[in-house]
PDB file of C-alpha atoms in Angstrom:
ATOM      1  CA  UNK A   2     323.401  43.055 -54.071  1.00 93.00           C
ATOM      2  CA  UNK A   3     322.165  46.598 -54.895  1.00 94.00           C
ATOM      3  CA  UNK A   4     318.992  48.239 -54.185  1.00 94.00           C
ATOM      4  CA  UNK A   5     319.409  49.455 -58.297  1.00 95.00           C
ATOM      5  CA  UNK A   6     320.168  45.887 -59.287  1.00 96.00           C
ATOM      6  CA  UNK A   7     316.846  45.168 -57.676  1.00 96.00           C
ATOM      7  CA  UNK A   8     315.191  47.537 -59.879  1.00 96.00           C
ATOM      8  CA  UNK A   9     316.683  46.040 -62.573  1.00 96.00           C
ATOM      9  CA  UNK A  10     315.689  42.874 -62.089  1.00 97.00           C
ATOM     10  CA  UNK A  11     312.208  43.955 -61.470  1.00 97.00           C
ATOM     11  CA  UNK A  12     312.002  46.273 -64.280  1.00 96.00           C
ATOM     12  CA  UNK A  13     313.211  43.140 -66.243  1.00 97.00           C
ATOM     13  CA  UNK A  14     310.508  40.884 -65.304  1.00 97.00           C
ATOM     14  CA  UNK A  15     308.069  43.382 -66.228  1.00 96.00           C
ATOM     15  CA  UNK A  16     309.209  44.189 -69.399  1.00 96.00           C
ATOM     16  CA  UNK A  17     310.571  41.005 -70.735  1.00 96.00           C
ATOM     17  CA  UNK A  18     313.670  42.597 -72.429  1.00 96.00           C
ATOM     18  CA  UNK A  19     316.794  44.232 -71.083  1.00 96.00           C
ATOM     19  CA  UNK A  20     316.136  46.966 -73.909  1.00 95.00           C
ATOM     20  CA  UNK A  21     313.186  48.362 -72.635  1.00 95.00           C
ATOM     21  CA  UNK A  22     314.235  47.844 -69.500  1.00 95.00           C
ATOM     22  CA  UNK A  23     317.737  50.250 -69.916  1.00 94.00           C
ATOM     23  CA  UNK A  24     315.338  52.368 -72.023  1.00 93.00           C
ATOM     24  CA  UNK A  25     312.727  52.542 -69.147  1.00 93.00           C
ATOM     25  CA  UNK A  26     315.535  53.150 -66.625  1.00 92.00           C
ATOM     26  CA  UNK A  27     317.693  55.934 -68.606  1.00 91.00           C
ATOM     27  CA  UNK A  28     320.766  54.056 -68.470  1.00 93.00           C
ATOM     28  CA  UNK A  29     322.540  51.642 -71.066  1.00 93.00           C
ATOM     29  CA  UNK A  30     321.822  48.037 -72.670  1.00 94.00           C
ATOM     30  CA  UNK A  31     325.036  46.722 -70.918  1.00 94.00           C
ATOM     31  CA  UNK A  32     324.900  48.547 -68.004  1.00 95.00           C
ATOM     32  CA  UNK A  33     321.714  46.671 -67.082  1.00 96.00           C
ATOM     33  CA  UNK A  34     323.009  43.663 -68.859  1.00 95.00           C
ATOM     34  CA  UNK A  35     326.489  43.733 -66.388  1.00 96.00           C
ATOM     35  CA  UNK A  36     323.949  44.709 -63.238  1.00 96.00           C
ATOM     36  CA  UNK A  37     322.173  41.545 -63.713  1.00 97.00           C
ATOM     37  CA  UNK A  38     324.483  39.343 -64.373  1.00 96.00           C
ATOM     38  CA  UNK A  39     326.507  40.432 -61.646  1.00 96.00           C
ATOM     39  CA  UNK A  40     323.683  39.868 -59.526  1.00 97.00           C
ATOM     40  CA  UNK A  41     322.914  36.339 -60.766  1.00 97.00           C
ATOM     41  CA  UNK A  42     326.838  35.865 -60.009  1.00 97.00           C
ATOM     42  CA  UNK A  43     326.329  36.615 -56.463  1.00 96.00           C
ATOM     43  CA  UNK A  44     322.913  35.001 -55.366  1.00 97.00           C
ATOM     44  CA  UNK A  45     324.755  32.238 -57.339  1.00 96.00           C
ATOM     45  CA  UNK A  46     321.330  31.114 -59.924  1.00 97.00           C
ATOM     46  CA  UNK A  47     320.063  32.724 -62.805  1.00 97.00           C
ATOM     47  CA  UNK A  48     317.033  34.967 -62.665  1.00 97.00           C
ATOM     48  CA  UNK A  49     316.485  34.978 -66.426  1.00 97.00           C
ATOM     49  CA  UNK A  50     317.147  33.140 -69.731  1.00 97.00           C
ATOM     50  CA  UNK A  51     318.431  35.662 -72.450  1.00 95.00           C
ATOM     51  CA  UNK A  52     317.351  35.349 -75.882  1.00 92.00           C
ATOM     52  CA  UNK A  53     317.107  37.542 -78.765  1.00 90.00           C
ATOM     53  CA  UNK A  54     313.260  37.364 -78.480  1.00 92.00           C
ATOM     54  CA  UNK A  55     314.320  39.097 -75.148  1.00 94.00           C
ATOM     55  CA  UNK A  56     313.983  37.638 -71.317  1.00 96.00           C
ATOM     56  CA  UNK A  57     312.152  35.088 -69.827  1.00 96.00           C
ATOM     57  CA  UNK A  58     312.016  34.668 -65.543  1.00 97.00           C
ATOM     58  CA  UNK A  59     313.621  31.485 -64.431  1.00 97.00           C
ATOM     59  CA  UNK A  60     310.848  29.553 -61.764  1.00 97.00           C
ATOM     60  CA  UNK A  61     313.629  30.444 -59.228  1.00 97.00           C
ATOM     61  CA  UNK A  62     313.890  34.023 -60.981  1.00 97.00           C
ATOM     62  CA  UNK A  63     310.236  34.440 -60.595  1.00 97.00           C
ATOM     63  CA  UNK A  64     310.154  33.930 -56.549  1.00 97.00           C
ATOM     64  CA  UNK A  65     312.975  36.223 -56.217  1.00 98.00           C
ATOM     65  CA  UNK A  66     311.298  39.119 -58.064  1.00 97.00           C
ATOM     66  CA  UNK A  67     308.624  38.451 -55.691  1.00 97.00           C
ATOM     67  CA  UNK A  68     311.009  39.466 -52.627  1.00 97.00           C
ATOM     68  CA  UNK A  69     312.514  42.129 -54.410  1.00 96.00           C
ATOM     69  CA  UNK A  70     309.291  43.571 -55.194  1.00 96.00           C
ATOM     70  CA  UNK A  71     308.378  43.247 -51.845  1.00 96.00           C
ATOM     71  CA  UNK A  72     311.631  45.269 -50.885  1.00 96.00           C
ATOM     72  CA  UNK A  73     311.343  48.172 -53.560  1.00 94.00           C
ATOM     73  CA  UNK A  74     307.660  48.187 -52.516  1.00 93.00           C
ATOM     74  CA  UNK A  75     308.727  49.035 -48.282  1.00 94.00           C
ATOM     75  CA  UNK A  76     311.136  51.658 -49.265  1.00 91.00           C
ATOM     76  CA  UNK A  77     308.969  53.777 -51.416  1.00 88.00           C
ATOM     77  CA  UNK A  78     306.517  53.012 -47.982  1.00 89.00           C
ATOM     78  CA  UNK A  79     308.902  54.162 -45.714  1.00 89.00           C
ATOM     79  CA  UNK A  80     310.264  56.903 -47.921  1.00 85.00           C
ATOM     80  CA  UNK A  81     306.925  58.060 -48.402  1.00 83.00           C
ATOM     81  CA  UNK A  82     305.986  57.863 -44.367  1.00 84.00           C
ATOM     82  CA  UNK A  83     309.282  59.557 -42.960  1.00 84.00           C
ATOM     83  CA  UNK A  84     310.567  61.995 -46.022  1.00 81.00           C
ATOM     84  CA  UNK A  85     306.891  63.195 -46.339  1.00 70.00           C
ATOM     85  CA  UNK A  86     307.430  62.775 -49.838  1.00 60.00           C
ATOM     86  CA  UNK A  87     305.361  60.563 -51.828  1.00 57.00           C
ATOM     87  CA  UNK A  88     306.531  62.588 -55.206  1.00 62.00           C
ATOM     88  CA  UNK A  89     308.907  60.732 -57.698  1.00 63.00           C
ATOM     89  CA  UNK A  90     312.224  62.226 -57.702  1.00 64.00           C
ATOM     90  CA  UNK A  91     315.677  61.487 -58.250  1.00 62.00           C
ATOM     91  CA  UNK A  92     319.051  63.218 -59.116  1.00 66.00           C
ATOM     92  CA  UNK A  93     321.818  62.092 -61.150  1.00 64.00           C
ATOM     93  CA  UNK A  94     325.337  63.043 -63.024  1.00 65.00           C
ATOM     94  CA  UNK A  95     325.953  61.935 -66.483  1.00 62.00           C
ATOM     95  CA  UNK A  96     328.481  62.399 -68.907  1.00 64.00           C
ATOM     96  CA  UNK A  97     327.115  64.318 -72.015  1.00 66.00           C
ATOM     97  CA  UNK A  98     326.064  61.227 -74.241  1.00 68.00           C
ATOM     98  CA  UNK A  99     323.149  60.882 -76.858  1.00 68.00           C
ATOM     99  CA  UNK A 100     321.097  58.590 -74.458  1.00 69.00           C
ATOM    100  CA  UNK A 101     320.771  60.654 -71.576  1.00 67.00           C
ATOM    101  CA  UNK A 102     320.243  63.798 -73.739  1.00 65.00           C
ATOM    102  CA  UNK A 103     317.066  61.962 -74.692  1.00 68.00           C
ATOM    103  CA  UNK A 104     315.880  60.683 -71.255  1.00 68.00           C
ATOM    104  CA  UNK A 105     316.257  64.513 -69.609  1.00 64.00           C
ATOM    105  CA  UNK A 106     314.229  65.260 -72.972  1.00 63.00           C
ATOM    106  CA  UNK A 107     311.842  62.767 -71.979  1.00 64.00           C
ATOM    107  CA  UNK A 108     311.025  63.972 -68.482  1.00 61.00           C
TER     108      UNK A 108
END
């Protein structure tokens, strides 16, 4: 389990749809798509029904959100309390494709 498959999950929840959610998240529909199913894979349940309407949070799904809200929630605490940074950031390395042309343009 990854801290980004985390996000993902949480993004997912949020946004009912792993579109938006890759969208939201500057990455690809079956990167998140492979994150979170690898992730189901492991914790051994599904977190969400797929459907072309988009996602819908299993009752299991829903109470692990909860604790990996909980978790994304403390880091950005503690990042925030012992970086002294409470500013967004990130950094990244991408090859040269269409879609993250558009999310740089979009910062």
């Amino acid at each position: 389990m990854t801290f980004q498959q985390l996000q993902f999950a949480v993004a997912c929840d949020s946004l009912g749809s792993i579109t938006a959610t890759a969208h939201q998240q500057f990455t690809s529909v079956s990167n998140v798509s492979r994150a979170l199913s690898s992730l189901e894979q492991e914790i051994g349940f599904q977190i969400f029904i797929r459907s072309t309407n988009g996602t819908i949070t299993t009752p299991r799904g829903k109470d692990f959100i909860r604790h990996a809200s909980i978790i994304i929630s403390e880091y950005d605490k503690m990042r925030g309390i012992y970086t002294g940074d409470n500013r967004l950031s990130f950094s990244c390395a991408s090859p040269p494709l269409p879609y993250t042309a558009k999310a740089f343009t979009r910062l």
